[in-house]
Coordinates of C-alpha atoms and ligand atoms in Angstrom, one line a residue:
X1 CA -26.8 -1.2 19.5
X2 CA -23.9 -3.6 19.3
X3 CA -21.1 -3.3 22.1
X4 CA -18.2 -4.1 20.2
X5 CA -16.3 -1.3 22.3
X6 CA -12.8 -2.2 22.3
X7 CA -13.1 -1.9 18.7
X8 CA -14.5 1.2 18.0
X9 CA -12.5 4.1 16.7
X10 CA -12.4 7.4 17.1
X11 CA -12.1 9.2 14.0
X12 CA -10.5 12.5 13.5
X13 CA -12.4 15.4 11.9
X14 CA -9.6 15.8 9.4
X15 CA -10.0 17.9 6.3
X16 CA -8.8 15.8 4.1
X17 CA -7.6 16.3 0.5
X18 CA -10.7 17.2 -1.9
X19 CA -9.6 15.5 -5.2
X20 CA -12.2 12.7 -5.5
X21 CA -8.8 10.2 -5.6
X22 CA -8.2 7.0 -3.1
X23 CA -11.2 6.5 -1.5
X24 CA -10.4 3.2 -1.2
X25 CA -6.8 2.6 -1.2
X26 CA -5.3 2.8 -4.6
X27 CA -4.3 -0.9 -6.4
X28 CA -1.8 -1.4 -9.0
X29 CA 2.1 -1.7 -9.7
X30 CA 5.2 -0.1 -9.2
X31 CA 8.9 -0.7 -10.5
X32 CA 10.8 0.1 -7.6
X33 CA 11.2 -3.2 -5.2
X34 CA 11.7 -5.2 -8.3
X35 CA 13.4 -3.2 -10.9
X36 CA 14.9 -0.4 -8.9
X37 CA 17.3 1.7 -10.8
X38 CA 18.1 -0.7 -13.8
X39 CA 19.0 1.7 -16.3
X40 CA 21.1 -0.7 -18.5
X41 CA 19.2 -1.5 -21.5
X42 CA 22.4 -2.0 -23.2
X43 CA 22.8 -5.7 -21.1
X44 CA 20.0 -5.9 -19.1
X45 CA 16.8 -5.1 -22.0
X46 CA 14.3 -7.3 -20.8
X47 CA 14.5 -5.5 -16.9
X48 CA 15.9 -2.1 -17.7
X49 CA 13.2 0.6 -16.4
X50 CA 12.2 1.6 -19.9
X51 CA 8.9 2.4 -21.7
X52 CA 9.2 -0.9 -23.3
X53 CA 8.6 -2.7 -19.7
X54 CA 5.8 -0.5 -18.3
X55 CA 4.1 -0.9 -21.3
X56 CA 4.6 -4.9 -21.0
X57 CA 3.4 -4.8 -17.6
X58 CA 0.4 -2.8 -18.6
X59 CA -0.5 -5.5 -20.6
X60 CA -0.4 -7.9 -18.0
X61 CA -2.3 -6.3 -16.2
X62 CA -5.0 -6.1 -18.2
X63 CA -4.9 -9.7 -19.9
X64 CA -4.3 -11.7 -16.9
X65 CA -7.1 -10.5 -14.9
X66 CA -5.0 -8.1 -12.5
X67 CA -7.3 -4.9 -13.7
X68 CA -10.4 -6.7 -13.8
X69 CA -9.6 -7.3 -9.8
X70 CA -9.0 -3.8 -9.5
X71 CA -5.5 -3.4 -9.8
X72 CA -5.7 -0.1 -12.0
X73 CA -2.3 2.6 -11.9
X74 CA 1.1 1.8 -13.5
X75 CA 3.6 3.9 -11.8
X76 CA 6.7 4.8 -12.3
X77 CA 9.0 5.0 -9.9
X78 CA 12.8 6.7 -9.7
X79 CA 15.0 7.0 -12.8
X80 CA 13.2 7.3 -15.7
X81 CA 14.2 11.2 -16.5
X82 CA 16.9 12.4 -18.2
X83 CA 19.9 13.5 -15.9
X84 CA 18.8 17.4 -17.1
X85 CA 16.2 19.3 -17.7
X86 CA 15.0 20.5 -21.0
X87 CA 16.1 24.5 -22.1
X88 CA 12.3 25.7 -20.2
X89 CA 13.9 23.7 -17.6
X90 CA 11.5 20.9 -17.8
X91 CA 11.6 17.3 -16.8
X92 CA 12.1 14.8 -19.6
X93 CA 12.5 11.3 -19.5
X94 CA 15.6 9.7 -21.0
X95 CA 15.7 9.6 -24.7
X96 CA 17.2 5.9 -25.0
X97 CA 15.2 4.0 -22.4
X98 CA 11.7 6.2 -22.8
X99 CA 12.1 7.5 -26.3
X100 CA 8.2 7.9 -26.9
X101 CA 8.2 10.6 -24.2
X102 CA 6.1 10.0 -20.7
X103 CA 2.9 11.7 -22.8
X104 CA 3.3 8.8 -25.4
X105 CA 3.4 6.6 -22.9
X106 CA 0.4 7.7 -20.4
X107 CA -1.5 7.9 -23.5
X108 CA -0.8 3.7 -23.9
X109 CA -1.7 3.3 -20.5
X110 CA -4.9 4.7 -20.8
X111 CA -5.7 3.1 -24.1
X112 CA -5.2 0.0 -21.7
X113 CA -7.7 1.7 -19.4
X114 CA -5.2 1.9 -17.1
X115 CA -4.2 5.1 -14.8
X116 CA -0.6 6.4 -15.0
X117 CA 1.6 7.3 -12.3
X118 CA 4.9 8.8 -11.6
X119 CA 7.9 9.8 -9.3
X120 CA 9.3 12.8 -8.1
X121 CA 11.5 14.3 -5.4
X122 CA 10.7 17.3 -2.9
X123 CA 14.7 17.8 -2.9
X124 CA 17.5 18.8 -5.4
X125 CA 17.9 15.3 -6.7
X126 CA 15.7 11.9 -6.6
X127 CA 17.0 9.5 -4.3
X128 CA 19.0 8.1 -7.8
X129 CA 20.6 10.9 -8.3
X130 CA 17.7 12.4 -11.1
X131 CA 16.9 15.7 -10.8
X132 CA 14.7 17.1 -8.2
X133 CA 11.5 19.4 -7.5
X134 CA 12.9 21.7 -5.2
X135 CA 12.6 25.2 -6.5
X136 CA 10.6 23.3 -9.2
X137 CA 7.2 22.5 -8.1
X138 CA 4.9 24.3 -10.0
X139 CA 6.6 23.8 -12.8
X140 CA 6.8 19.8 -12.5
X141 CA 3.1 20.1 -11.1
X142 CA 2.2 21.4 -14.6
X143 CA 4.5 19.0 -16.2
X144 CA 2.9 16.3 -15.1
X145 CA -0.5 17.3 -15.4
X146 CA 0.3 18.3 -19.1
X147 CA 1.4 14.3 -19.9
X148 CA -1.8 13.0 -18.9
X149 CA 0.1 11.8 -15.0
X150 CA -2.7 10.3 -12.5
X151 CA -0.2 9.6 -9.5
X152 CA 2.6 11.5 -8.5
X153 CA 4.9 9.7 -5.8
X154 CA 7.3 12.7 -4.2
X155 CA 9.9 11.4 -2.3
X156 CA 12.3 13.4 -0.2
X157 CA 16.2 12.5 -0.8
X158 CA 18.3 15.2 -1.1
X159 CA 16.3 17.7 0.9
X160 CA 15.9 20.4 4.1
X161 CA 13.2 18.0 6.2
X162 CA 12.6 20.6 8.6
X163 CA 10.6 22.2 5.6
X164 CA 8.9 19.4 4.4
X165 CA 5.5 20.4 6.4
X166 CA 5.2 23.4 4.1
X167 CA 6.5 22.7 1.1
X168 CA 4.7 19.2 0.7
X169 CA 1.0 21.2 1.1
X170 CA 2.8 23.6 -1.7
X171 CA 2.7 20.8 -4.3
X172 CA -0.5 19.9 -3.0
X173 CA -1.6 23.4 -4.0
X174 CA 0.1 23.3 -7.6
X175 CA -1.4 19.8 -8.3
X176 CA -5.1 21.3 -7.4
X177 CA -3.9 24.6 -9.8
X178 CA -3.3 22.1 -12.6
X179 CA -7.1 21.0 -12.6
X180 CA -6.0 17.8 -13.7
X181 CA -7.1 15.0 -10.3
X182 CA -3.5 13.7 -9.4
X183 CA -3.1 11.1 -6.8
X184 CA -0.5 12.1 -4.3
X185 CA 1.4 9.8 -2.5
X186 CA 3.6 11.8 0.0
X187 CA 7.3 10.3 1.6
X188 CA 6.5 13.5 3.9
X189 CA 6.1 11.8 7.6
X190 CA 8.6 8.4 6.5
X191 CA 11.5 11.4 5.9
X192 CA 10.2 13.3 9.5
X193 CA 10.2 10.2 11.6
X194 CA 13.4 9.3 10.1
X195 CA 14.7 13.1 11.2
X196 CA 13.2 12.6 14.5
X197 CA 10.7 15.2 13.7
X198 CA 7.0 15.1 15.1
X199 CA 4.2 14.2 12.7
X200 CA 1.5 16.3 12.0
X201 CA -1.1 13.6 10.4
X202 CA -3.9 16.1 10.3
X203 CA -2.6 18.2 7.6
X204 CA -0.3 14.9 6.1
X205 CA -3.9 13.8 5.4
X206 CA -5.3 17.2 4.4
X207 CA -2.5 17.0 1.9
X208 CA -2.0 13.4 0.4
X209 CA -4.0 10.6 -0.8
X210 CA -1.5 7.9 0.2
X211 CA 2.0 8.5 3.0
X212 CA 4.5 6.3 3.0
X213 CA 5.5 6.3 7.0
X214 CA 8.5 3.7 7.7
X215 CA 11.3 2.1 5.8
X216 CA 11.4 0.7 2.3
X217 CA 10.4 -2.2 1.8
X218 CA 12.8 -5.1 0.7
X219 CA 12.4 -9.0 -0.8
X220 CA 12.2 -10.7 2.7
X221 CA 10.1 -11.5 5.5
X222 CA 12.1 -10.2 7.8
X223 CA 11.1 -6.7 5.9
X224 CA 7.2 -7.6 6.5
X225 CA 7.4 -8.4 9.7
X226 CA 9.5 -4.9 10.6
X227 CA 6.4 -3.0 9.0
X228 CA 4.2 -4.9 10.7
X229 CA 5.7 -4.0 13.7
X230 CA 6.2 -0.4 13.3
X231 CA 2.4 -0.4 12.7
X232 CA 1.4 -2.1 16.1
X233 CA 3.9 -0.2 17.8
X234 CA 2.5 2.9 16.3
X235 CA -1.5 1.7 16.1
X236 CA -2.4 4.7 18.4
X237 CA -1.6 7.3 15.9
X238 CA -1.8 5.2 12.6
X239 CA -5.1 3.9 12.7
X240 CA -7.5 7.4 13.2
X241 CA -5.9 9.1 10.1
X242 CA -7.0 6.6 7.9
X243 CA -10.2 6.9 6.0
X244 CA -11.4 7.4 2.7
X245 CA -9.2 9.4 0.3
X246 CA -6.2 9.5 2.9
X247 CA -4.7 6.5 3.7
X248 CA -1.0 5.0 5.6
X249 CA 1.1 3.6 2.7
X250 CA 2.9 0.4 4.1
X251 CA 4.9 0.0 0.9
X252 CA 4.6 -2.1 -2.2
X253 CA 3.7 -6.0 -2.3
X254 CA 6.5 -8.3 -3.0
X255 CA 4.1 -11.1 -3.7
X256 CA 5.7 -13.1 -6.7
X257 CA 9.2 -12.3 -6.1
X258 CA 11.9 -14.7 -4.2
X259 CA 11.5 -13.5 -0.6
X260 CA 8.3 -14.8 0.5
X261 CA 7.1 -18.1 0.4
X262 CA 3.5 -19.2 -0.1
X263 CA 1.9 -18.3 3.8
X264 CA 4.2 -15.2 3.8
X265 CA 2.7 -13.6 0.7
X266 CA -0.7 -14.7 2.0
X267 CA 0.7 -13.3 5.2
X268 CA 1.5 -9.8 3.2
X269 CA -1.8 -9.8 1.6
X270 CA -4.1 -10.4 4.4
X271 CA -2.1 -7.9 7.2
X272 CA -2.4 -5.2 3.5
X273 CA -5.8 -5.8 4.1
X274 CA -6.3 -5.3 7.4
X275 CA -4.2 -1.8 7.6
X276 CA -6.9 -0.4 4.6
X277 CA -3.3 0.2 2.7
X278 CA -2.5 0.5 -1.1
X279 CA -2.2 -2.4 -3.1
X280 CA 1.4 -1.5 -5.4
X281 CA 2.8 -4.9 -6.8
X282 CA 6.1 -4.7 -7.5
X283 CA 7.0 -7.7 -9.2
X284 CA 7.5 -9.0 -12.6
X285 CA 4.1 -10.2 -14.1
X286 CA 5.3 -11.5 -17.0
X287 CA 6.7 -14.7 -15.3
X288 CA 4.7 -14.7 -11.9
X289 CA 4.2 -18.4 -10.6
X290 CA 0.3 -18.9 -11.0
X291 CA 0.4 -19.3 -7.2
X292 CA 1.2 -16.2 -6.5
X293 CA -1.0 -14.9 -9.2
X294 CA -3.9 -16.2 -7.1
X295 CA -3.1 -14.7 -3.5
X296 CA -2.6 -11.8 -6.2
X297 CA -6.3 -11.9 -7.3
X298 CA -8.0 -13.4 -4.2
X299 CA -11.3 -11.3 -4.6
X300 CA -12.6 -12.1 -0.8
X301 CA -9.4 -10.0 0.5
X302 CA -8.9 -7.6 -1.8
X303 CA -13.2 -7.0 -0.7
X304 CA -11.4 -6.3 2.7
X305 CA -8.8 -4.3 1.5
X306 CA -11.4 -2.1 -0.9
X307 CA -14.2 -2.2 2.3
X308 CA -16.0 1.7 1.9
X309 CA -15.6 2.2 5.5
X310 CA -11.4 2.8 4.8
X311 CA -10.8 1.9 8.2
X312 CA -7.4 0.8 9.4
X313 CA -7.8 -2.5 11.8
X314 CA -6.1 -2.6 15.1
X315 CA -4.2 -5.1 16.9
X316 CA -5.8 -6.2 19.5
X317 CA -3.2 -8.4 21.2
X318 CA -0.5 -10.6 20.9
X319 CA 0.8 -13.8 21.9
X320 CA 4.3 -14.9 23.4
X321 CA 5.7 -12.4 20.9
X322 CA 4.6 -14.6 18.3
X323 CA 1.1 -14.7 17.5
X324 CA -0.8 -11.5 16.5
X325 CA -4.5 -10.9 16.3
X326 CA -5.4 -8.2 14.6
X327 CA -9.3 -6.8 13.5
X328 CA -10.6 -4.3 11.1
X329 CA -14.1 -2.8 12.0
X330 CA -16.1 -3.4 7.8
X331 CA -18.4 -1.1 6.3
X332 CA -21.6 -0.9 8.8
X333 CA -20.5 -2.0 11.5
X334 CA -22.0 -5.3 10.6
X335 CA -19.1 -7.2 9.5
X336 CA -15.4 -7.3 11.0
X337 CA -12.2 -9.0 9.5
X338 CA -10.1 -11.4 12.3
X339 CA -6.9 -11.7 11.3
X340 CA -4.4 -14.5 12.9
X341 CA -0.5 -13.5 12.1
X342 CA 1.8 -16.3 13.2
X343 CA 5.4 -15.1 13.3
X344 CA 7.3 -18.0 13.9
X345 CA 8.6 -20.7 12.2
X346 CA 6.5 -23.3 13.2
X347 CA 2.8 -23.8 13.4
X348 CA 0.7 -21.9 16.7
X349 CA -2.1 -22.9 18.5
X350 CA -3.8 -20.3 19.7
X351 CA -7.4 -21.3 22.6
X352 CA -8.3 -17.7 22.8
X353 CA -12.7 -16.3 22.9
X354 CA -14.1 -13.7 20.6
X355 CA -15.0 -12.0 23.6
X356 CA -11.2 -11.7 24.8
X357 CA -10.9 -9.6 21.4
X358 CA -14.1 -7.3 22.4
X359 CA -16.1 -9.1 20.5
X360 CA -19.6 -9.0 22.8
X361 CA -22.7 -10.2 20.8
X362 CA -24.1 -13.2 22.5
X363 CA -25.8 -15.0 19.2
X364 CA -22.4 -15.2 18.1
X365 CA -20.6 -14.9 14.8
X366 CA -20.7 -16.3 11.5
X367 CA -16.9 -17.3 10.3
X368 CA -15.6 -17.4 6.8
X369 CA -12.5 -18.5 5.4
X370 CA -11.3 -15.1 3.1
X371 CA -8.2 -17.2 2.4
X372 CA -10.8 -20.0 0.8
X373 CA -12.7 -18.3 -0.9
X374 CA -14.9 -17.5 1.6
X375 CA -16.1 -20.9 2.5
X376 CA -18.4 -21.1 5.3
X377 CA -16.8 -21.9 8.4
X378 CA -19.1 -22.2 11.1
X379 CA -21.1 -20.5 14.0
X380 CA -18.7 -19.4 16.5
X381 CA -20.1 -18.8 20.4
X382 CA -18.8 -15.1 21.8
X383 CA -18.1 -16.7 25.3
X384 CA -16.7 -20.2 24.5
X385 CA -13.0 -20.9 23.9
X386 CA -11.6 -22.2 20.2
X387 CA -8.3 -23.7 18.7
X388 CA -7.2 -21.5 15.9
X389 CA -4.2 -23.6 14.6
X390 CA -2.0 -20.7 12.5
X391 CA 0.3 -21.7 9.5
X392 CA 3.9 -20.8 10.3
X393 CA 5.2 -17.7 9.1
X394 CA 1.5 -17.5 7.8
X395 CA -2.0 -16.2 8.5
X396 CA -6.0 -16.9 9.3
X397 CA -7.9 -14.6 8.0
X398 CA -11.5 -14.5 8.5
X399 CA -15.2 -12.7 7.8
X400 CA -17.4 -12.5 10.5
X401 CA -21.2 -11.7 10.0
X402 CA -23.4 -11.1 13.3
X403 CA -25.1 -14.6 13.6
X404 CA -29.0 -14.4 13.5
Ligands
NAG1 C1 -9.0 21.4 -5.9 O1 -9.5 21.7 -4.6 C2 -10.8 22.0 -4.5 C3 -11.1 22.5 -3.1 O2 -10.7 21.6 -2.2 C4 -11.7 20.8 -4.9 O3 -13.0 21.1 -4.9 C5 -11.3 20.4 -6.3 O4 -11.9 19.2 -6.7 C6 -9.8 20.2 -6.4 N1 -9.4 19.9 -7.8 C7 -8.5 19.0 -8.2 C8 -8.2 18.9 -9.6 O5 -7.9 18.3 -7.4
NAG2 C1 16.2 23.8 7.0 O1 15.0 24.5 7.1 C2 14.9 25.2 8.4 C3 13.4 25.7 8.4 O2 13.2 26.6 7.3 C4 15.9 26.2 8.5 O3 15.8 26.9 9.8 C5 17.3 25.6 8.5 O4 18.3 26.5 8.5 C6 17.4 24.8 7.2 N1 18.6 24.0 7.2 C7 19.5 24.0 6.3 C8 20.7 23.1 6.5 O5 19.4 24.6 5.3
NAG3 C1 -1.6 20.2 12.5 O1 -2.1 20.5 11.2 C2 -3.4 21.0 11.3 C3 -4.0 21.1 9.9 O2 -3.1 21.8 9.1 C4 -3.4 22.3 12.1 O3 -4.7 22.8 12.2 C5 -2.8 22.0 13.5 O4 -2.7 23.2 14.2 C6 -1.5 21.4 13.4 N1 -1.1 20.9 14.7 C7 0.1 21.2 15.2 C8 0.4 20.6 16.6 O5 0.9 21.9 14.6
NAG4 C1 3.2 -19.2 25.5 O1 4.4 -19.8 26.0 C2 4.2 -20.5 27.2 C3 5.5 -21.0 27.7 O2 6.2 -21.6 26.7 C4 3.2 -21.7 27.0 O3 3.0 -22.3 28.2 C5 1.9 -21.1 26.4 O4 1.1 -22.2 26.1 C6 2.2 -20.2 25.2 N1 1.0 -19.6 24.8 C7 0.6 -19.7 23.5 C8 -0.7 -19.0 23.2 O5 1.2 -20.3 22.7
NAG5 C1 2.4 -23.2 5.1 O1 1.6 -23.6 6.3 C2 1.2 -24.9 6.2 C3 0.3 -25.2 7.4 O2 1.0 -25.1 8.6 C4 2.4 -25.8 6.1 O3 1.9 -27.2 5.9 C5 3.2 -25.5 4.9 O4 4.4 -26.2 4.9 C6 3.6 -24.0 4.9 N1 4.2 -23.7 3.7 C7 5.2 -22.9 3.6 C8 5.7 -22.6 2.2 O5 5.8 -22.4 4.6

């Protein structure tokens, strides 16, 4: 019908993991970016990584509109076990920081109606120095799927790479054994590229819900805009493996915290939407500036983010190294996402046509503002050329509709 060809994507006939989890990509909140390793409840009570904290943030979630928007798993990331295993050689978290046990504690979460997640390793320790999986897995598959766990992050300090590609799909195995559906986010293909090791997405998506595939991310712009990059650099291979139930894992939002500034989170948000990529918050909710609370809960891009279709967008080119323009194909075929990134540090004006970005139906489209609310914008003409005047270090992000 519609030639929108530059846009369409091939998909690849992938398998695909079969445990009814992530088909749109996962929203919630994490510890890591914000409260790392804090293990010292002794000084530091109020930020330690305790049972006290999730439970907290649960809360938050829940009373502040957060799950309502559809912001659902609590997870867990590194150091909450005990520094040894229990005499069956079982995990268990530390007594003095999670002295409920994790069972206890799923069990609040989902008295919240919340989903629980947590964090292993694939190696002989976590990346903290916690003990690892390896040699472990079945038993820490069971483990987990015993205390009521939804999510299970597996990262891969400490570990033989070169084996990752067989022993990840081994925990994928024991998680399925368990009977219990268990997210699985996989560190698999970050720890490969890292290694200079080629990728197999194909079975990285047979295998896990959610991959994590470049660095950490940290409290800075200059962190976003290195993901960013690595995703445009990398669009060719990136965008086909995503889809429903499998999707690239860009890393948590920082939203909230002290590196970005108003257009950067709304910068973070909207390019989250575009790559079809989990929604993790870490940040602290119990003091978040109402600001950020609202990029946070903006319900016309998380609707982009949570589209059906699970497609990843595509850049579709870029501007004196500082502009980026960027589209994801919505559910149908009917609706697309435009997305203007402006890297700089001062306001761009980009005179570019919809047809320049492939767009090709001659009655035009329909634009909304998804950063307002999805105010009606205008008609826009395929062939004619517009100002799109970009926010420094911020985005545009728009809906358009095929105009009738
Ligand atoms: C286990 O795998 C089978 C086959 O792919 C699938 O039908 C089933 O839903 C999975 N179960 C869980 C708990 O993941
Ligand atoms: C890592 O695993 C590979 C593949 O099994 C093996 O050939 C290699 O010897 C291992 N390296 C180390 C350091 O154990
Ligand atoms: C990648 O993995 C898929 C699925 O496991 C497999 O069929 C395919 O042969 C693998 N490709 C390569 C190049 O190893
Ligand atoms: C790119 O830079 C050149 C040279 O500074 C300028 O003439 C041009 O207008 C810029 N293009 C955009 C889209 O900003
Ligand atoms: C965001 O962009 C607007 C529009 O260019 C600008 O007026 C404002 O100062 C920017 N705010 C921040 C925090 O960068």
């Amino acid at each position: 019908m519609l030639a929108v060809a530059l846009l369409m994507l091939c998909a690849v006939s992938t398998q695909a993991l079969d445990n009814g989890l992530g088909r749109t990509p996962p929203m919630g909140w994490m510890t890591w970016e914000r409260f790392r390793c804090n293990t010292d409840c002794k000084n530091d009570p109020y930020n330690c990584v305790s049972e006290k904290l999730v439970k907290q943030m649960a809360d938050r979630l829940v009373e502040d509109g957060y799950k309502d928007a559809g912001y659902e798993y609590i997870n867990i990331d590194d150091c909450w076990s005990n520094k040894q295993r229990d005499a069956q050689g079982r995990l268990q978290s530390d007594p003095v920081r999670f002295p409920s046990g994790i069972k206890a504690l799923a069990d609040y979460v989902h008295s919240r109606g919340l989903k629980f997640g947590i964090y292993g390793d694939y190696g002989t320790k976590t990346c903290g120095g916690y003990p690892g999986s390896l040699n472990h897995l079945e038993l820490d598959a069971q483990t987990f799927a015993s205390w009521g766990v939804d999510s299970l992050k597996l990262d891969g300090c400490y570990s033989n790479v070169s084996t990752m590609k067989t022993g990840y799909p081994e925990m994928t195995k024991y998680l399925n054994a368990t009977g219990r559906p268990i997210l699985f986010s996989c560190s698999w293909p970050d720890y490969e590229r890292a290694s200079h090791i080629p990728i197999n997405y194909t079975s990285v998506a047979d295998n896990c819900n959610i991959w994590r595939n470049y660095d950490d991310i940290q409290d800075s712009w200059d962190s976003v805009t290195g993901i960013i990059k690595y995703y445009g650099d990398n669009q060719k291979t990136l965008v086909p493996v995503a889809g429903p139930g499998h999707f690239n894992d860009p890393d948590m939002l920082i939203i909230g915290n002290k590196g970005l500034n108003v257009n950067q989170s709304n910068a973070q948000m909207a390019m989250w939407a575009i790559f079809a990529a989990p929604l993790l918050m870490s940040n602290d909710l119990r003091n978040i500036q109402p600001v950020y609370r609202d990029i946070l809960l903006n319900k016309e891009v998380i609707r982009i983010n949570q589209d059906p279709a699970g497609k990843m967008g595509k850049k579709m080119l870029e501007r004196n190294s500082t502009v980026e323009i960027w589209v994801r194909t919505l559910a149908g075929y009917e609706e697309y996402a435009l997305l203007f990134l402006n890297k700089g540090s001062k306001p761009k004006t980009v005179n570019i046509s919809l047809k320049e970005l492939g767009f090709t139906f001659d009655p035009g489209f329909e634009f909304e503002d998804a950063l307002d609310h999805g105010k009606f914008i205008g008609v826009f003409d395929t062939i004619k050329y517009y100002n799109f005047t970009v926010p420094e270090s911020g985005v545009l992000l728009y809906n358009l509709y095929f105009s009738s």
